[in-house]
Short mmCIF file of C-alpha atoms in Angstrom, two decimals:
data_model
loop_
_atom_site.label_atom_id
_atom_site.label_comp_id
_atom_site.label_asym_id
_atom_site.label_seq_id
_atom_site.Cartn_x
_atom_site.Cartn_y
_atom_site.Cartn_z
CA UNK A 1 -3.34 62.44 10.85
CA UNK A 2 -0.95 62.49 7.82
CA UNK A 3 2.72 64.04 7.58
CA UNK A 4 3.29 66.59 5.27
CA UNK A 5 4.02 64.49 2.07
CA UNK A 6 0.28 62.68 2.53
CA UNK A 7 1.70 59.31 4.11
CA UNK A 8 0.09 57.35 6.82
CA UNK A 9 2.77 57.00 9.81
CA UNK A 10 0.83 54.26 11.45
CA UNK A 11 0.73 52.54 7.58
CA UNK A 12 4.27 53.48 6.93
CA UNK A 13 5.15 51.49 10.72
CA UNK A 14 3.27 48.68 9.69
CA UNK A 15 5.28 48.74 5.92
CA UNK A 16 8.64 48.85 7.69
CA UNK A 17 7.06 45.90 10.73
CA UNK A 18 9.84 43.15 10.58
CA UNK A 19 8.40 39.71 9.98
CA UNK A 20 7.97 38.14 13.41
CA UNK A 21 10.99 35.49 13.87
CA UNK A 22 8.47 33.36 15.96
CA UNK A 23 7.42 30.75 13.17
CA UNK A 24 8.79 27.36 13.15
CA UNK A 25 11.28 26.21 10.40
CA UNK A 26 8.50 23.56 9.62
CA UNK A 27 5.78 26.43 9.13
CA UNK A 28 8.52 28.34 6.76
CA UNK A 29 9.81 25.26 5.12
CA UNK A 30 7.16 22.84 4.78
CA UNK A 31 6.74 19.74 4.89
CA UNK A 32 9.89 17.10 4.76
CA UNK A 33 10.79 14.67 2.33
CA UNK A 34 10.56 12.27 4.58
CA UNK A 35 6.96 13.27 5.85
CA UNK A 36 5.94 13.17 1.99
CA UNK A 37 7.50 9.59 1.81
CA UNK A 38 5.43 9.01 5.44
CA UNK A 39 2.04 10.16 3.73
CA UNK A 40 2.76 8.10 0.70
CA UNK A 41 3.87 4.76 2.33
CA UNK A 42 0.68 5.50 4.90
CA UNK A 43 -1.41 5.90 2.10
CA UNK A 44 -0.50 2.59 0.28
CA UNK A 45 -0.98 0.71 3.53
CA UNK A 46 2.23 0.37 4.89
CA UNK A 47 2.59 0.44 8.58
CA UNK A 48 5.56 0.56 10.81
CA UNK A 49 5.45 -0.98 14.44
CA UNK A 50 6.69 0.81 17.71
CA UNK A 51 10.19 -0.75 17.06
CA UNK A 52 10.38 0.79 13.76
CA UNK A 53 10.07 -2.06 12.01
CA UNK A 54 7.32 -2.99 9.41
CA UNK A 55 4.48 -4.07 10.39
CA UNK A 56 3.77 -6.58 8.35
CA UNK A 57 0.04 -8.08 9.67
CA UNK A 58 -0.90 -5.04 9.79
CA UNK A 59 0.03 -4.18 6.31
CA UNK A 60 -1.88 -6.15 5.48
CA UNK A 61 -5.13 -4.88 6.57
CA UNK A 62 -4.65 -7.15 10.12
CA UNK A 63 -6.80 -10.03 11.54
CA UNK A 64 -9.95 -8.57 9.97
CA UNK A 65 -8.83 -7.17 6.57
CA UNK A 66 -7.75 -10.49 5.92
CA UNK A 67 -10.48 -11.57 6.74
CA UNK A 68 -12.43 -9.27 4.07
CA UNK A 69 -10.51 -10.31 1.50
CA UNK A 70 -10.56 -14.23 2.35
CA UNK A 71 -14.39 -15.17 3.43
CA UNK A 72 -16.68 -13.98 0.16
CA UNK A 73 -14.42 -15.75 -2.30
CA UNK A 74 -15.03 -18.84 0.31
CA UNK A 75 -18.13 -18.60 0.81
CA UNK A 76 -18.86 -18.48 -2.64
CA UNK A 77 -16.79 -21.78 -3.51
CA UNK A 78 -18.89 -23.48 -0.81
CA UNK A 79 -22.09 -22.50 -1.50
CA UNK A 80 -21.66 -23.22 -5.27
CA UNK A 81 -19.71 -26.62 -4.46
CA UNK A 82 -23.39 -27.40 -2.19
CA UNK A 83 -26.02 -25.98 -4.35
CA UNK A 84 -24.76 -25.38 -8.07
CA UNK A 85 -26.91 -22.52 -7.85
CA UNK A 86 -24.21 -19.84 -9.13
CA UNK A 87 -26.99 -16.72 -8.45
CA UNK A 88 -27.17 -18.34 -4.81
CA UNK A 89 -23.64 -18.72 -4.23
CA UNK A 90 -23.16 -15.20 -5.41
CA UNK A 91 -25.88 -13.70 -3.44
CA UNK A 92 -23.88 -15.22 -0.38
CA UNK A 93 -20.28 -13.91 -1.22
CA UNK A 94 -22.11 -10.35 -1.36
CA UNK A 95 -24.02 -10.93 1.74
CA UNK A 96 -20.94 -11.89 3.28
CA UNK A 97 -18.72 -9.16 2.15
CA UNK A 98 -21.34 -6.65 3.58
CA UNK A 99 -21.07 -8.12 6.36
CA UNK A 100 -18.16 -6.34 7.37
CA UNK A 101 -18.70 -3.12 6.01
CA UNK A 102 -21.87 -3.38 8.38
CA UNK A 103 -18.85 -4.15 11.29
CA UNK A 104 -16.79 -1.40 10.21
CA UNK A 105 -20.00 0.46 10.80
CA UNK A 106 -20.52 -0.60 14.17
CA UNK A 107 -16.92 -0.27 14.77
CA UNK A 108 -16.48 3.35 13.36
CA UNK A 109 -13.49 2.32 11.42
CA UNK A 110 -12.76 3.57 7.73
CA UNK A 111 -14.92 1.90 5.25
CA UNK A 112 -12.31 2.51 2.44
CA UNK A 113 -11.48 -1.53 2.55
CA UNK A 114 -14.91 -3.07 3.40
CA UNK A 115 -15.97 -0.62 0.36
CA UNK A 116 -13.11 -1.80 -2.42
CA UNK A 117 -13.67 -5.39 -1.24
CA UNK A 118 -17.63 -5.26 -1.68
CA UNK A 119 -17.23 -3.32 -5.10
CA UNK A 120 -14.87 -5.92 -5.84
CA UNK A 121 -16.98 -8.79 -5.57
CA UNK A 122 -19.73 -6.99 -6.37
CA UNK A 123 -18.25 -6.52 -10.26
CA UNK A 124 -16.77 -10.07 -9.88
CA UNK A 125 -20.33 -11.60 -9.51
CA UNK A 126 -21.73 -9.38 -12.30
CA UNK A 127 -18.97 -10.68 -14.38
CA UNK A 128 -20.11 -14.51 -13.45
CA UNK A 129 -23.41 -14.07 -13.72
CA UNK A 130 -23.20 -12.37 -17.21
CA UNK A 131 -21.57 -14.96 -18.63
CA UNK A 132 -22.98 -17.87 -16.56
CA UNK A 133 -19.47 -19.19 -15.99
CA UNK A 134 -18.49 -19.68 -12.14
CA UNK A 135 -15.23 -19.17 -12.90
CA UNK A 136 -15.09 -15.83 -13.82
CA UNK A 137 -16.11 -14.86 -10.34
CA UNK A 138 -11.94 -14.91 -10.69
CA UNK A 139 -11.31 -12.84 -13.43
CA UNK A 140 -11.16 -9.70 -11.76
CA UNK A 141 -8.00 -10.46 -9.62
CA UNK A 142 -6.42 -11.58 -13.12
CA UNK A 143 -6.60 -8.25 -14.50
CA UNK A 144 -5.99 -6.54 -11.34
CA UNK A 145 -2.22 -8.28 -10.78
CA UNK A 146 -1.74 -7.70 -14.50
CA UNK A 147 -1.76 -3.55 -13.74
CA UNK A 148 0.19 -4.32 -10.57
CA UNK A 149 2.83 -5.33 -12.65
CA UNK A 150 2.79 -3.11 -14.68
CA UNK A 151 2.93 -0.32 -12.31
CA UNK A 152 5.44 -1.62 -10.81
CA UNK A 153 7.86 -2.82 -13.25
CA UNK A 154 7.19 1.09 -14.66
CA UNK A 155 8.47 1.91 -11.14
CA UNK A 156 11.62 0.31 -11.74
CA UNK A 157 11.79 1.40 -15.21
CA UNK A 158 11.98 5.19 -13.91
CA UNK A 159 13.93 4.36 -11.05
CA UNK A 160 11.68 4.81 -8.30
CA UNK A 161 10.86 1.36 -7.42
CA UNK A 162 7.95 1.07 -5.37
CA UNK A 163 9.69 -1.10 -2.51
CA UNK A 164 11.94 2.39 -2.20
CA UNK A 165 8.74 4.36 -1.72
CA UNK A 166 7.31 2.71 0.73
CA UNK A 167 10.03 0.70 2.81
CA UNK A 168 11.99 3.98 2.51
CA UNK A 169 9.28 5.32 5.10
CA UNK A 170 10.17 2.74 7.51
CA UNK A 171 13.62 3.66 7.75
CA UNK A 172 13.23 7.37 7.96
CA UNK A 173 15.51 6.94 4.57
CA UNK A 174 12.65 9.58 2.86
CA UNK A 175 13.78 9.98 -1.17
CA UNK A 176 17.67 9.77 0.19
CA UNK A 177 17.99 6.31 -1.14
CA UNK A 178 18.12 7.36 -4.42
CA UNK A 179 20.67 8.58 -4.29
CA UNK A 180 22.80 5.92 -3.33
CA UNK A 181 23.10 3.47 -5.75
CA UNK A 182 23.57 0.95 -3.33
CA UNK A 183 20.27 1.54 -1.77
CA UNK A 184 18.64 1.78 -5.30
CA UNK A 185 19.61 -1.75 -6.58
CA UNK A 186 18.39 -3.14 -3.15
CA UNK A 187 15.42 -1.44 -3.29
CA UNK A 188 14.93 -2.45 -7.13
CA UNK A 189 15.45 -6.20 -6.11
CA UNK A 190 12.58 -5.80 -3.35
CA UNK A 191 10.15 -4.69 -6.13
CA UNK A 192 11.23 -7.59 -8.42
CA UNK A 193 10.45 -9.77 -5.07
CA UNK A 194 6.77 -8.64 -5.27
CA UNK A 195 6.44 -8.92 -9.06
CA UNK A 196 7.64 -12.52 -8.90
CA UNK A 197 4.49 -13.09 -6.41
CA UNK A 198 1.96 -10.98 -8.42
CA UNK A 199 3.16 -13.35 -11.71
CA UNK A 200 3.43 -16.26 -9.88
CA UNK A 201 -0.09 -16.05 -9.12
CA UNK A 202 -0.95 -15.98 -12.83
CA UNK A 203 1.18 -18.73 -13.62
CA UNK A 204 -0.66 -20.87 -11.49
CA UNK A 205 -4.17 -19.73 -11.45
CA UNK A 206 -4.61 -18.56 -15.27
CA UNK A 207 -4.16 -22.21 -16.35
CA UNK A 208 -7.10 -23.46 -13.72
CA UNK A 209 -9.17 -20.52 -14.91
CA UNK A 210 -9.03 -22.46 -18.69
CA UNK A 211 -9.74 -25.40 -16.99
CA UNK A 212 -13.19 -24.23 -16.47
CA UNK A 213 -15.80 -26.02 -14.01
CA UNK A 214 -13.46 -28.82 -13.18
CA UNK A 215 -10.53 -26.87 -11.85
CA UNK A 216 -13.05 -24.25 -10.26
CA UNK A 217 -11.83 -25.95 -6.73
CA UNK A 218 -8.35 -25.53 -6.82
CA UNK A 219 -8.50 -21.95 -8.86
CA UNK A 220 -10.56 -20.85 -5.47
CA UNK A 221 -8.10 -22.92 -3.26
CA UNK A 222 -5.11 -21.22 -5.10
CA UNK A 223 -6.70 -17.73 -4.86
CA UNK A 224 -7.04 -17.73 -1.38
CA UNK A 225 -3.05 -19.67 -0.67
CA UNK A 226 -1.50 -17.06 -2.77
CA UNK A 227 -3.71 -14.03 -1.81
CA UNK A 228 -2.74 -12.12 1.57
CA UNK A 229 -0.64 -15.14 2.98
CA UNK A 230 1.70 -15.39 -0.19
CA UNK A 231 1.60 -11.17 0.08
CA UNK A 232 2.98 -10.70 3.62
CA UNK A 233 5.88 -14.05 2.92
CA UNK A 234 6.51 -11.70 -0.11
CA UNK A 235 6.76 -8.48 1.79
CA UNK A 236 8.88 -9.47 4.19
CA UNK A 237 11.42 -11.31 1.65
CA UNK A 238 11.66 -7.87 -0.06
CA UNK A 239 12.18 -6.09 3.69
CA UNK A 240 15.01 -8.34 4.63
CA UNK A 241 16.63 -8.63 1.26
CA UNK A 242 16.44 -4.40 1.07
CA UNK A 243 18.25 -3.80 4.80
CA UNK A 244 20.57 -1.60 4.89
CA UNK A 245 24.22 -3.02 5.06
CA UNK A 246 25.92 -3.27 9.10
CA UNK A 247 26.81 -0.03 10.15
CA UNK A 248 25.14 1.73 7.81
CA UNK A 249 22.77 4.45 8.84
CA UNK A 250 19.80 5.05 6.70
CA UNK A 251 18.20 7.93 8.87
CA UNK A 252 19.05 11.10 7.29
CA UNK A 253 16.93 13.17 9.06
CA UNK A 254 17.99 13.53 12.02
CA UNK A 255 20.13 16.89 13.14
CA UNK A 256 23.57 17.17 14.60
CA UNK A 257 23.54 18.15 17.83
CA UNK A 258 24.82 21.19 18.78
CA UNK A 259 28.61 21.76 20.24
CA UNK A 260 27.94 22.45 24.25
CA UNK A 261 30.15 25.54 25.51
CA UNK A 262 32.97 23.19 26.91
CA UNK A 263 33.29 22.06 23.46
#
């Protein structure tokens, strides 16, 4: 049925409906800065414990992620130290790394480590077996730190230092730190903290790499000292050395309460 001017009643009531009032300010605002900050900092691998503090084994891909990123490069030093067979020793350093993707398997974790280690060493070996050179089993890593530091001194450049990003999480501090300048130098300083340990490791192991056969041993014995045990002493110097000052409060999400009816 239609009024006299040809218009729909029930379409003209559902033209004038009010939106309901019933969503939630999340569902009409989206997502927070600080849950972007969350996804970004989760994403990177940064963990926070039930204190609110970082985690910082677990940053660092725990017991077993350690693990992954310790035992091919080991197992290939031995096995070529034994044999001098470097196909051998490389066969074993793959074996070994999947290894523990076949574990994550079992365990129904997420491959996405086990998978970047083994593709890893997988283009590490090609690289040493290409050029018949055991050494450059390292290379990789040398390039790899070289775009870390990059990245991150970019990050700094453009004042979003990467420390910000991701310790920023942590302390429910979201973007907000950027715009204290306070918070920014601190957080600027905690980036230079883990560019220090990315060069330092090229200070020391670029020379051994030159060194060729004879410094193989300590360029592996380096790698693995200044892999994920010089990363966590240098993520937790940049943690402390970014803490907020006493009495400052570097949660800015959280809502005033609201006056009670004494009040």
């Amino acid at each position: 049925m239609t009024v006299a001017n040809g218009s729909d009643p029930q379409k003209k009531t559902a033209q004038e409906e009010p939106a309901p009032e019933t969503k939630s300010r999340e569902e009409t605002q989206g997502p927070s800065i600080a849950d972007i900050a969350a996804g970004y900092a989760e994403k990177a691998g940064l963990h926070r414990n039930s204190h609110g503090h970082v985690d910082i084994l677990k940053s660092a891909g725990g017991v077993q992620g350690i693990a992954e990123s310790i035992l091919p490069g080991l197992v290939f030093l031995i096995a070529f130290m034994v044999t001098r067979d470097l196909s051998a020793s490389l066969i074993a350093s793959l074996a070994a790394a999947a290894v523990f993707t076949a574990v994550r398997l079992v365990q129904r974790r997420p491959l996405t480590q086990a998978l970047a280690g083994i593709a890893g060493v997988a283009i590490s070996a090609w690289l040493a077996n290409t050029t018949g050179k055991a050494e450059d089993f390292y290379v990789l890593g040398f390039f790899t730190n070289a775009a870390y530091i990059v990245g991150l001194v970019l990050s700094i450049v453009l004042k979003w230092p990467i420390a910000g990003l991701l310790f920023g999480f942590v302390r429910n501090e979201g973007f907000e730190w950027r715009k204290n300048p306070g918070r920014l130098r601190a957080y600027t300083i905690g980036t230079w903290v883990v560019i220090a340990v990315l060069t330092l490791r090229l200070v020391v192991q670029v020379p051994l790499y030159f060194m060729g056969e004879p410094g193989l041993a300590a360029l592996a014995t380096m790698r693995l000292i200044m892999g994920a045990p010089l990363y966590i002493l240098g993520l937790w110097i940049a943690w402390l050395l970014t803490r907020p000052a006493p009495g400052q409060k570097p949660n800015r999400d959280v809502q005033p309460s609201k006056p009670s009816s004494s009040d």
